[in-house]
């Protein structure tokens, strides 16, 4: 089975990248073994307490909680990018595995396909 | 002049440029992904008043993380600010 | 039952999730030639609960597992769900439950 790594680099609501990547993860999980890596502002995708009620945008952050049901193995996060934003893994809606830069490099090399905007 | 910033400070130089070219009497409105800056200490030393659009802050779950110098505003107050200034510079 | 026209997309999904009610579900099911029984409702509730929690309609394989966990082994099979909701259970149950189409089904 192919191993796919989806990289999420964009914050939520400001563009459609986040939602499109999430849709791709849900689709990809049907036929491949998938993991997710949150880099840069992609970390904000899973920040707790999002409320998009006042925007013309769907609050899809909670959908990350369903990824386990879809067979997504692990959600990784760059520890450096997390710290740069003053955040900790406890601030995130889902369980994540923080990686240092060497860990991210290793992760990229472990996967057959890497997708994400 | 009213400055607006709609990009995250991690995703480009919009905020850097805005902060670099401020003059007395200028004010800043953070909107869309620009509201990320409202949670970071890089804006603490900015002397101009800084506002952030509340709907954008709430949508991103950033309400509890705002720096003390940031004031939340609604779209109506944003329109007021636009009319109070003779010119508007959008940094994106 | 009111006979107000429902606002549906071209595939027959409700455009506004807030338009849904049990009566609307009966009508949506009728459009598909299905008469809702308690067995259908048990599945509809599971799917609506899942949506309330995760803002997503479950894909077939997720639905099968959810139904197995909540209702038991005999119900937690694709064949059972296909009999209740014709050939495409995940798509049809989401439609009748007034939810968006699951992400990975055409």
PDB file of N, CA and C in Angstrom, chain B:
ATOM      1  N   UNK B   1      -3.368  57.937   7.787  1.00  0.00           N
ATOM      2  CA  UNK B   1      -3.615  56.833   6.860  1.00  0.00           C
ATOM      3  C   UNK B   1      -4.043  55.596   7.652  1.00  0.00           C
ATOM      4  N   UNK B   2      -5.005  54.856   7.061  1.00  0.00           N
ATOM      5  CA  UNK B   2      -5.404  53.586   7.663  1.00  0.00           C
ATOM      6  C   UNK B   2      -4.716  52.458   6.895  1.00  0.00           C
ATOM      7  N   UNK B   3      -4.031  51.595   7.642  1.00  0.00           N
ATOM      8  CA  UNK B   3      -3.365  50.445   7.023  1.00  0.00           C
ATOM      9  C   UNK B   3      -4.187  49.198   7.299  1.00  0.00           C
ATOM     10  N   UNK B   4      -4.365  48.362   6.296  1.00  0.00           N
ATOM     11  CA  UNK B   4      -4.985  47.062   6.552  1.00  0.00           C
ATOM     12  C   UNK B   4      -3.988  45.977   6.156  1.00  0.00           C
ATOM     13  N   UNK B   5      -3.980  44.910   6.961  1.00  0.00           N
ATOM     14  CA  UNK B   5      -3.080  43.775   6.697  1.00  0.00           C
ATOM     15  C   UNK B   5      -3.939  42.513   6.679  1.00  0.00           C
ATOM     16  N   UNK B   6      -3.935  41.783   5.572  1.00  0.00           N
ATOM     17  CA  UNK B   6      -4.801  40.597   5.492  1.00  0.00           C
ATOM     18  C   UNK B   6      -4.037  39.291   5.286  1.00  0.00           C
ATOM     19  N   UNK B   7      -2.709  39.338   5.495  1.00  0.00           N
ATOM     20  CA  UNK B   7      -1.915  38.104   5.368  1.00  0.00           C
ATOM     21  C   UNK B   7      -1.207  37.803   6.688  1.00  0.00           C
ATOM     22  N   UNK B   8      -1.030  36.530   6.977  1.00  0.00           N
ATOM     23  CA  UNK B   8      -0.300  36.134   8.176  1.00  0.00           C
ATOM     24  C   UNK B   8       1.137  36.622   8.100  1.00  0.00           C
ATOM     25  N   UNK B   9       1.706  37.079   9.233  1.00  0.00           N
ATOM     26  CA  UNK B   9       3.117  37.505   9.230  1.00  0.00           C
ATOM     27  C   UNK B   9       4.066  36.360   8.921  1.00  0.00           C
ATOM     28  N   UNK B  10       3.581  35.128   9.026  1.00  0.00           N
ATOM     29  CA  UNK B  10       4.428  33.977   8.701  1.00  0.00           C
ATOM     30  C   UNK B  10       4.382  33.655   7.209  1.00  0.00           C
ATOM     31  N   UNK B  11       3.496  34.297   6.494  1.00  0.00           N
ATOM     32  CA  UNK B  11       3.284  33.934   5.087  1.00  0.00           C
ATOM     33  C   UNK B  11       3.577  35.115   4.165  1.00  0.00           C
ATOM     34  N   UNK B  12       4.569  35.924   4.517  1.00  0.00           N
ATOM     35  CA  UNK B  12       4.895  37.054   3.649  1.00  0.00           C
ATOM     36  C   UNK B  12       5.306  38.268   4.462  1.00  0.00           C
ATOM     37  N   UNK B  13       5.532  39.376   3.783  1.00  0.00           N
ATOM     38  CA  UNK B  13       6.093  40.553   4.450  1.00  0.00           C
ATOM     39  C   UNK B  13       5.083  41.680   4.612  1.00  0.00           C
ATOM     40  N   UNK B  14       3.787  41.379   4.462  1.00  0.00           N
ATOM     41  CA  UNK B  14       2.774  42.433   4.552  1.00  0.00           C
ATOM     42  C   UNK B  14       2.869  43.201   5.877  1.00  0.00           C
ATOM     43  N   UNK B  15       2.917  42.486   6.976  1.00  0.00           N
ATOM     44  CA  UNK B  15       2.956  43.167   8.284  1.00  0.00           C
ATOM     45  C   UNK B  15       4.280  43.915   8.470  1.00  0.00           C
ATOM     46  N   UNK B  16       5.385  43.275   8.102  1.00  0.00           N
ATOM     47  CA  UNK B  16       6.698  43.930   8.223  1.00  0.00           C
ATOM     48  C   UNK B  16       6.703  45.267   7.496  1.00  0.00           C
ATOM     49  N   UNK B  17       6.207  45.263   6.274  1.00  0.00           N
ATOM     50  CA  UNK B  17       6.184  46.491   5.486  1.00  0.00           C
ATOM     51  C   UNK B  17       5.275  47.530   6.102  1.00  0.00           C
ATOM     52  N   UNK B  18       4.130  47.087   6.555  1.00  0.00           N
ATOM     53  CA  UNK B  18       3.191  48.000   7.193  1.00  0.00           C
ATOM     54  C   UNK B  18       3.843  48.683   8.394  1.00  0.00           C
ATOM     55  N   UNK B  19       4.461  47.886   9.271  1.00  0.00           N
ATOM     56  CA  UNK B  19       5.068  48.442  10.495  1.00  0.00           C
ATOM     57  C   UNK B  19       6.247  49.348  10.159  1.00  0.00           C
ATOM     58  N   UNK B  20       6.940  49.058   9.063  1.00  0.00           N
ATOM     59  CA  UNK B  20       8.131  49.828   8.707  1.00  0.00           C
ATOM     60  C   UNK B  20       7.787  51.230   8.207  1.00  0.00           C
ATOM     61  N   UNK B  21       6.600  51.390   7.646  1.00  0.00           N
ATOM     62  CA  UNK B  21       6.284  52.662   6.985  1.00  0.00           C
ATOM     63  C   UNK B  21       5.150  53.420   7.666  1.00  0.00           C
ATOM     64  N   UNK B  22       5.050  53.279   8.984  1.00  0.00           N
ATOM     65  CA  UNK B  22       3.997  53.979   9.707  1.00  0.00           C
ATOM     66  C   UNK B  22       4.380  55.432   9.961  1.00  0.00           C
ATOM     67  N   UNK B  23       3.394  56.299   9.942  1.00  0.00           N
ATOM     68  CA  UNK B  23       3.608  57.697  10.313  1.00  0.00           C
ATOM     69  C   UNK B  23       2.659  58.045  11.461  1.00  0.00           C
ATOM     70  N   UNK B  24       2.889  59.210  12.105  1.00  0.00           N
ATOM     71  CA  UNK B  24       2.029  59.632  13.204  1.00  0.00           C
ATOM     72  C   UNK B  24       0.579  59.749  12.740  1.00  0.00           C
ATOM     73  N   UNK B  25      -0.356  59.304  13.566  1.00  0.00           N
ATOM     74  CA  UNK B  25      -1.767  59.393  13.218  1.00  0.00           C
ATOM     75  C   UNK B  25      -2.282  58.190  12.451  1.00  0.00           C
ATOM     76  N   UNK B  26      -1.365  57.328  12.023  1.00  0.00           N
ATOM     77  CA  UNK B  26      -1.800  56.136  11.294  1.00  0.00           C
ATOM     78  C   UNK B  26      -2.437  55.126  12.249  1.00  0.00           C
ATOM     79  N   UNK B  27      -3.314  54.297  11.692  1.00  0.00           N
ATOM     80  CA  UNK B  27      -3.905  53.212  12.464  1.00  0.00           C
ATOM     81  C   UNK B  27      -3.859  51.945  11.617  1.00  0.00           C
ATOM     82  N   UNK B  28      -3.925  50.787  12.290  1.00  0.00           N
ATOM     83  CA  UNK B  28      -3.799  49.506  11.591  1.00  0.00           C
ATOM     84  C   UNK B  28      -5.010  48.629  11.880  1.00  0.00           C
ATOM     85  N   UNK B  29      -5.555  48.032  10.837  1.00  0.00           N
ATOM     86  CA  UNK B  29      -6.613  47.027  11.009  1.00  0.00           C
ATOM     87  C   UNK B  29      -6.093  45.695  10.485  1.00  0.00           C
ATOM     88  N   UNK B  30      -6.138  44.686  11.344  1.00  0.00           N
ATOM     89  CA  UNK B  30      -5.774  43.317  10.946  1.00  0.00           C
ATOM     90  C   UNK B  30      -7.051  42.591  10.566  1.00  0.00           C
ATOM     91  N   UNK B  31      -7.049  41.932   9.399  1.00  0.00           N
ATOM     92  CA  UNK B  31      -8.236  41.179   8.994  1.00  0.00           C
ATOM     93  C   UNK B  31      -7.824  39.888   8.294  1.00  0.00           C
ATOM     94  N   UNK B  32      -8.816  39.028   8.089  1.00  0.00           N
ATOM     95  CA  UNK B  32      -8.586  37.701   7.489  1.00  0.00           C
ATOM     96  C   UNK B  32      -7.357  37.052   8.160  1.00  0.00           C
ATOM     97  N   UNK B  33      -6.453  36.454   7.364  1.00  0.00           N
ATOM     98  CA  UNK B  33      -5.293  35.789   7.975  1.00  0.00           C
ATOM     99  C   UNK B  33      -4.369  36.770   8.701  1.00  0.00           C
ATOM    100  N   UNK B  34      -4.546  38.065   8.442  1.00  0.00           N
ATOM    101  CA  UNK B  34      -3.727  39.069   9.123  1.00  0.00           C
ATOM    102  C   UNK B  34      -3.918  39.080  10.627  1.00  0.00           C
ATOM    103  N   UNK B  35      -5.049  38.558  11.122  1.00  0.00           N
ATOM    104  CA  UNK B  35      -5.313  38.583  12.562  1.00  0.00           C
ATOM    105  C   UNK B  35      -4.359  37.686  13.351  1.00  0.00           C
ATOM    106  N   UNK B  36      -3.655  36.804  12.687  1.00  0.00           N
ATOM    107  CA  UNK B  36      -2.641  35.985  13.369  1.00  0.00           C
ATOM    108  C   UNK B  36      -1.655  36.888  14.116  1.00  0.00           C
ATOM    109  N   UNK B  37      -1.319  38.033  13.519  1.00  0.00           N
ATOM    110  CA  UNK B  37      -0.352  38.957  14.137  1.00  0.00           C
ATOM    111  C   UNK B  37      -0.835  39.474  15.483  1.00  0.00           C
ATOM    112  N   UNK B  38      -2.148  39.491  15.685  1.00  0.00           N
ATOM    113  CA  UNK B  38      -2.707  40.027  16.926  1.00  0.00           C
ATOM    114  C   UNK B  38      -2.331  39.185  18.141  1.00  0.00           C
ATOM    115  N   UNK B  39      -1.780  37.990  17.911  1.00  0.00           N
ATOM    116  CA  UNK B  39      -1.408  37.104  19.014  1.00  0.00           C
ATOM    117  C   UNK B  39       0.097  37.084  19.258  1.00  0.00           C
ATOM    118  N   UNK B  40       0.851  37.865  18.495  1.00  0.00           N
ATOM    119  CA  UNK B  40       2.315  37.746  18.542  1.00  0.00           C
ATOM    120  C   UNK B  40       2.969  38.987  19.144  1.00  0.00           C
ATOM    121  N   UNK B  41       4.082  38.781  19.861  1.00  0.00           N
ATOM    122  CA  UNK B  41       4.711  39.916  20.547  1.00  0.00           C
ATOM    123  C   UNK B  41       5.373  40.916  19.583  1.00  0.00           C
ATOM    124  N   UNK B  42       5.466  40.548  18.296  1.00  0.00           N
ATOM    125  CA  UNK B  42       6.079  41.504  17.348  1.00  0.00           C
ATOM    126  C   UNK B  42       5.279  42.805  17.240  1.00  0.00           C
ATOM    127  N   UNK B  43       4.020  42.793  17.629  1.00  0.00           N
ATOM    128  CA  UNK B  43       3.246  44.032  17.507  1.00  0.00           C
ATOM    129  C   UNK B  43       3.290  44.877  18.786  1.00  0.00           C
ATOM    130  N   UNK B  44       3.917  44.339  19.850  1.00  0.00           N
ATOM    131  CA  UNK B  44       3.894  45.055  21.136  1.00  0.00           C
ATOM    132  C   UNK B  44       4.559  46.424  21.069  1.00  0.00           C
ATOM    133  N   UNK B  45       5.602  46.526  20.251  1.00  0.00           N
ATOM    134  CA  UNK B  45       6.325  47.805  20.238  1.00  0.00           C
ATOM    135  C   UNK B  45       5.771  48.783  19.202  1.00  0.00           C
ATOM    136  N   UNK B  46       4.718  48.407  18.538  1.00  0.00           N
ATOM    137  CA  UNK B  46       4.090  49.298  17.562  1.00  0.00           C
ATOM    138  C   UNK B  46       3.313  50.384  18.304  1.00  0.00           C
ATOM    139  N   UNK B  47       3.537  51.642  17.935  1.00  0.00           N
ATOM    140  CA  UNK B  47       2.878  52.737  18.653  1.00  0.00           C
ATOM    141  C   UNK B  47       1.509  53.094  18.085  1.00  0.00           C
ATOM    142  N   UNK B  48       1.263  52.713  16.855  1.00  0.00           N
ATOM    143  CA  UNK B  48      -0.041  53.027  16.246  1.00  0.00           C
ATOM    144  C   UNK B  48      -1.119  52.136  16.855  1.00  0.00           C
ATOM    145  N   UNK B  49      -2.341  52.661  16.951  1.00  0.00           N
ATOM    146  CA  UNK B  49      -3.445  51.808  17.413  1.00  0.00           C
ATOM    147  C   UNK B  49      -3.655  50.618  16.468  1.00  0.00           C
ATOM    148  N   UNK B  50      -3.868  49.436  17.049  1.00  0.00           N
ATOM    149  CA  UNK B  50      -4.075  48.237  16.241  1.00  0.00           C
ATOM    150  C   UNK B  50      -5.439  47.642  16.542  1.00  0.00           C
ATOM    151  N   UNK B  51      -6.210  47.410  15.490  1.00  0.00           N
ATOM    152  CA  UNK B  51      -7.528  46.787  15.607  1.00  0.00           C
ATOM    153  C   UNK B  51      -7.500  45.448  14.880  1.00  0.00           C
ATOM    154  N   UNK B  52      -8.378  44.543  15.307  1.00  0.00           N
ATOM    155  CA  UNK B  52      -8.519  43.259  14.607  1.00  0.00           C
ATOM    156  C   UNK B  52     -10.006  42.969  14.446  1.00  0.00           C
ATOM    157  N   UNK B  53     -10.372  42.445  13.282  1.00  0.00           N
ATOM    158  CA  UNK B  53     -11.780  42.128  13.017  1.00  0.00           C
ATOM    159  C   UNK B  53     -12.184  40.912  13.862  1.00  0.00           C
ATOM    160  N   UNK B  54     -13.189  41.132  14.710  1.00  0.00           N
ATOM    161  CA  UNK B  54     -13.570  40.114  15.685  1.00  0.00           C
ATOM    162  C   UNK B  54     -13.982  38.793  15.029  1.00  0.00           C
ATOM    163  N   UNK B  55     -14.746  38.861  13.935  1.00  0.00           N
ATOM    164  CA  UNK B  55     -15.224  37.629  13.292  1.00  0.00           C
ATOM    165  C   UNK B  55     -14.042  36.779  12.812  1.00  0.00           C
ATOM    166  N   UNK B  56     -13.002  37.441  12.310  1.00  0.00           N
ATOM    167  CA  UNK B  56     -11.832  36.700  11.828  1.00  0.00           C
ATOM    168  C   UNK B  56     -11.042  36.093  12.990  1.00  0.00           C
ATOM    169  N   UNK B  57     -10.978  36.835  14.100  1.00  0.00           N
ATOM    170  CA  UNK B  57     -10.273  36.334  15.289  1.00  0.00           C
ATOM    171  C   UNK B  57     -11.000  35.114  15.864  1.00  0.00           C
ATOM    172  N   UNK B  58     -12.322  35.214  15.971  1.00  0.00           N
ATOM    173  CA  UNK B  58     -13.102  34.103  16.536  1.00  0.00           C
ATOM    174  C   UNK B  58     -13.041  32.880  15.641  1.00  0.00           C
ATOM    175  N   UNK B  59     -13.141  33.093  14.339  1.00  0.00           N
ATOM    176  CA  UNK B  59     -13.137  31.963  13.405  1.00  0.00           C
ATOM    177  C   UNK B  59     -11.863  31.140  13.561  1.00  0.00           C
ATOM    178  N   UNK B  60     -10.763  31.818  13.908  1.00  0.00           N
ATOM    179  CA  UNK B  60      -9.474  31.125  14.009  1.00  0.00           C
ATOM    180  C   UNK B  60      -9.140  30.672  15.425  1.00  0.00           C
ATOM    181  N   UNK B  61     -10.053  30.882  16.345  1.00  0.00           N
ATOM    182  CA  UNK B  61      -9.827  30.428  17.718  1.00  0.00           C
ATOM    183  C   UNK B  61      -8.766  31.228  18.454  1.00  0.00           C
ATOM    184  N   UNK B  62      -8.590  32.508  18.074  1.00  0.00           N
ATOM    185  CA  UNK B  62      -7.476  33.288  18.627  1.00  0.00           C
ATOM    186  C   UNK B  62      -7.900  34.260  19.732  1.00  0.00           C
ATOM    187  N   UNK B  63      -9.194  34.254  20.089  1.00  0.00           N
ATOM    188  CA  UNK B  63      -9.708  35.274  21.025  1.00  0.00           C
ATOM    189  C   UNK B  63      -8.931  35.340  22.331  1.00  0.00           C
ATOM    190  N   UNK B  64      -8.559  34.187  22.874  1.00  0.00           N
ATOM    191  CA  UNK B  64      -7.915  34.154  24.193  1.00  0.00           C
ATOM    192  C   UNK B  64      -6.427  34.471  24.109  1.00  0.00           C
ATOM    193  N   UNK B  65      -5.897  34.678  22.910  1.00  0.00           N
ATOM    194  CA  UNK B  65      -4.448  34.837  22.746  1.00  0.00           C
ATOM    195  C   UNK B  65      -4.041  36.237  22.312  1.00  0.00           C
ATOM    196  N   UNK B  66      -4.976  37.161  22.322  1.00  0.00           N
ATOM    197  CA  UNK B  66      -4.675  38.497  21.806  1.00  0.00           C
ATOM    198  C   UNK B  66      -3.686  39.237  22.688  1.00  0.00           C
ATOM    199  N   UNK B  67      -2.793  39.985  22.062  1.00  0.00           N
ATOM    200  CA  UNK B  67      -1.913  40.877  22.817  1.00  0.00           C
ATOM    201  C   UNK B  67      -2.770  42.011  23.378  1.00  0.00           C
ATOM    202  N   UNK B  68      -2.308  42.581  24.498  1.00  0.00           N
ATOM    203  CA  UNK B  68      -3.152  43.542  25.218  1.00  0.00           C
ATOM    204  C   UNK B  68      -3.378  44.829  24.426  1.00  0.00           C
ATOM    205  N   UNK B  69      -2.524  45.108  23.447  1.00  0.00           N
ATOM    206  CA  UNK B  69      -2.659  46.374  22.708  1.00  0.00           C
ATOM    207  C   UNK B  69      -3.705  46.299  21.591  1.00  0.00           C
ATOM    208  N   UNK B  70      -4.227  45.109  21.353  1.00  0.00           N
ATOM    209  CA  UNK B  70      -5.156  44.948  20.225  1.00  0.00           C
ATOM    210  C   UNK B  70      -6.593  45.190  20.659  1.00  0.00           C
ATOM    211  N   UNK B  71      -7.316  45.945  19.858  1.00  0.00           N
ATOM    212  CA  UNK B  71      -8.738  46.162  20.136  1.00  0.00           C
ATOM    213  C   UNK B  71      -9.564  45.449  19.075  1.00  0.00           C
ATOM    214  N   UNK B  72     -10.539  44.662  19.534  1.00  0.00           N
ATOM    215  CA  UNK B  72     -11.410  43.956  18.586  1.00  0.00           C
ATOM    216  C   UNK B  72     -12.489  44.900  18.065  1.00  0.00           C
ATOM    217  N   UNK B  73     -12.769  44.799  16.771  1.00  0.00           N
ATOM    218  CA  UNK B  73     -13.830  45.623  16.193  1.00  0.00           C
ATOM    219  C   UNK B  73     -14.713  44.778  15.279  1.00  0.00           C
ATOM    220  N   UNK B  74     -15.928  45.291  15.046  1.00  0.00           N
ATOM    221  CA  UNK B  74     -16.838  44.671  14.082  1.00  0.00           C
ATOM    222  C   UNK B  74     -16.704  45.371  12.741  1.00  0.00           C
ATOM    223  N   UNK B  75     -17.467  44.890  11.758  1.00  0.00           N
ATOM    224  CA  UNK B  75     -17.371  45.483  10.415  1.00  0.00           C
ATOM    225  C   UNK B  75     -17.858  46.933  10.397  1.00  0.00           C
ATOM    226  N   UNK B  76     -18.845  47.252  11.258  1.00  0.00           N
ATOM    227  CA  UNK B  76     -19.340  48.625  11.281  1.00  0.00           C
ATOM    228  C   UNK B  76     -18.258  49.600  11.747  1.00  0.00           C
ATOM    229  N   UNK B  77     -17.495  49.172  12.774  1.00  0.00           N
ATOM    230  CA  UNK B  77     -16.406  50.040  13.251  1.00  0.00           C
ATOM    231  C   UNK B  77     -15.285  50.145  12.207  1.00  0.00           C
ATOM    232  N   UNK B  78     -15.093  49.065  11.471  1.00  0.00           N
ATOM    233  CA  UNK B  78     -14.100  49.071  10.400  1.00  0.00           C
ATOM    234  C   UNK B  78     -14.495  50.119   9.350  1.00  0.00           C
ATOM    235  N   UNK B  79     -15.768  50.145   9.003  1.00  0.00           N
ATOM    236  CA  UNK B  79     -16.244  51.138   8.031  1.00  0.00           C
ATOM    237  C   UNK B  79     -16.025  52.545   8.576  1.00  0.00           C
ATOM    238  N   UNK B  80     -16.315  52.738   9.867  1.00  0.00           N
ATOM    239  CA  UNK B  80     -16.078  54.050  10.480  1.00  0.00           C
ATOM    240  C   UNK B  80     -14.625  54.477  10.355  1.00  0.00           C
ATOM    241  N   UNK B  81     -13.713  53.540  10.651  1.00  0.00           N
ATOM    242  CA  UNK B  81     -12.283  53.850  10.551  1.00  0.00           C
ATOM    243  C   UNK B  81     -11.923  54.242   9.118  1.00  0.00           C
ATOM    244  N   UNK B  82     -12.499  53.519   8.165  1.00  0.00           N
ATOM    245  CA  UNK B  82     -12.210  53.817   6.757  1.00  0.00           C
ATOM    246  C   UNK B  82     -12.644  55.239   6.400  1.00  0.00           C
ATOM    247  N   UNK B  83     -13.786  55.646   6.937  1.00  0.00           N
ATOM    248  CA  UNK B  83     -14.281  56.989   6.586  1.00  0.00           C
ATOM    249  C   UNK B  83     -13.519  58.080   7.329  1.00  0.00           C
ATOM    250  N   UNK B  84     -12.922  57.735   8.484  1.00  0.00           N
ATOM    251  CA  UNK B  84     -12.185  58.742   9.255  1.00  0.00           C
ATOM    252  C   UNK B  84     -10.823  59.073   8.648  1.00  0.00           C
ATOM    253  N   UNK B  85     -10.291  58.135   7.868  1.00  0.00           N
ATOM    254  CA  UNK B  85      -8.970  58.376   7.277  1.00  0.00           C
ATOM    255  C   UNK B  85      -9.114  58.796   5.823  1.00  0.00           C
ATOM    256  N   UNK B  86      -8.207  59.702   5.392  1.00  0.00           N
ATOM    257  CA  UNK B  86      -8.274  60.164   4.006  1.00  0.00           C
ATOM    258  C   UNK B  86      -7.783  59.111   3.026  1.00  0.00           C
ATOM    259  N   UNK B  87      -6.855  58.282   3.495  1.00  0.00           N
ATOM    260  CA  UNK B  87      -6.346  57.274   2.572  1.00  0.00           C
ATOM    261  C   UNK B  87      -6.219  55.927   3.280  1.00  0.00           C
ATOM    262  N   UNK B  88      -6.284  54.898   2.492  1.00  0.00           N
ATOM    263  CA  UNK B  88      -6.202  53.535   3.012  1.00  0.00           C
ATOM    264  C   UNK B  88      -5.144  52.779   2.227  1.00  0.00           C
ATOM    265  N   UNK B  89      -4.264  52.123   2.975  1.00  0.00           N
ATOM    266  CA  UNK B  89      -3.233  51.319   2.312  1.00  0.00           C
ATOM    267  C   UNK B  89      -3.459  49.860   2.691  1.00  0.00           C
ATOM    268  N   UNK B  90      -3.707  49.012   1.706  1.00  0.00           N
ATOM    269  CA  UNK B  90      -3.919  47.589   1.972  1.00  0.00           C
ATOM    270  C   UNK B  90      -2.634  46.822   1.732  1.00  0.00           C
ATOM    271  N   UNK B  91      -2.117  46.231   2.788  1.00  0.00           N
ATOM    272  CA  UNK B  91      -0.916  45.394   2.666  1.00  0.00           C
ATOM    273  C   UNK B  91      -1.355  43.938   2.555  1.00  0.00           C
ATOM    274  N   UNK B  92      -0.913  43.267   1.492  1.00  0.00           N
ATOM    275  CA  UNK B  92      -1.301  41.861   1.356  1.00  0.00           C
ATOM    276  C   UNK B  92      -0.197  41.064   0.678  1.00  0.00           C
TER     277      UNK B  92
END
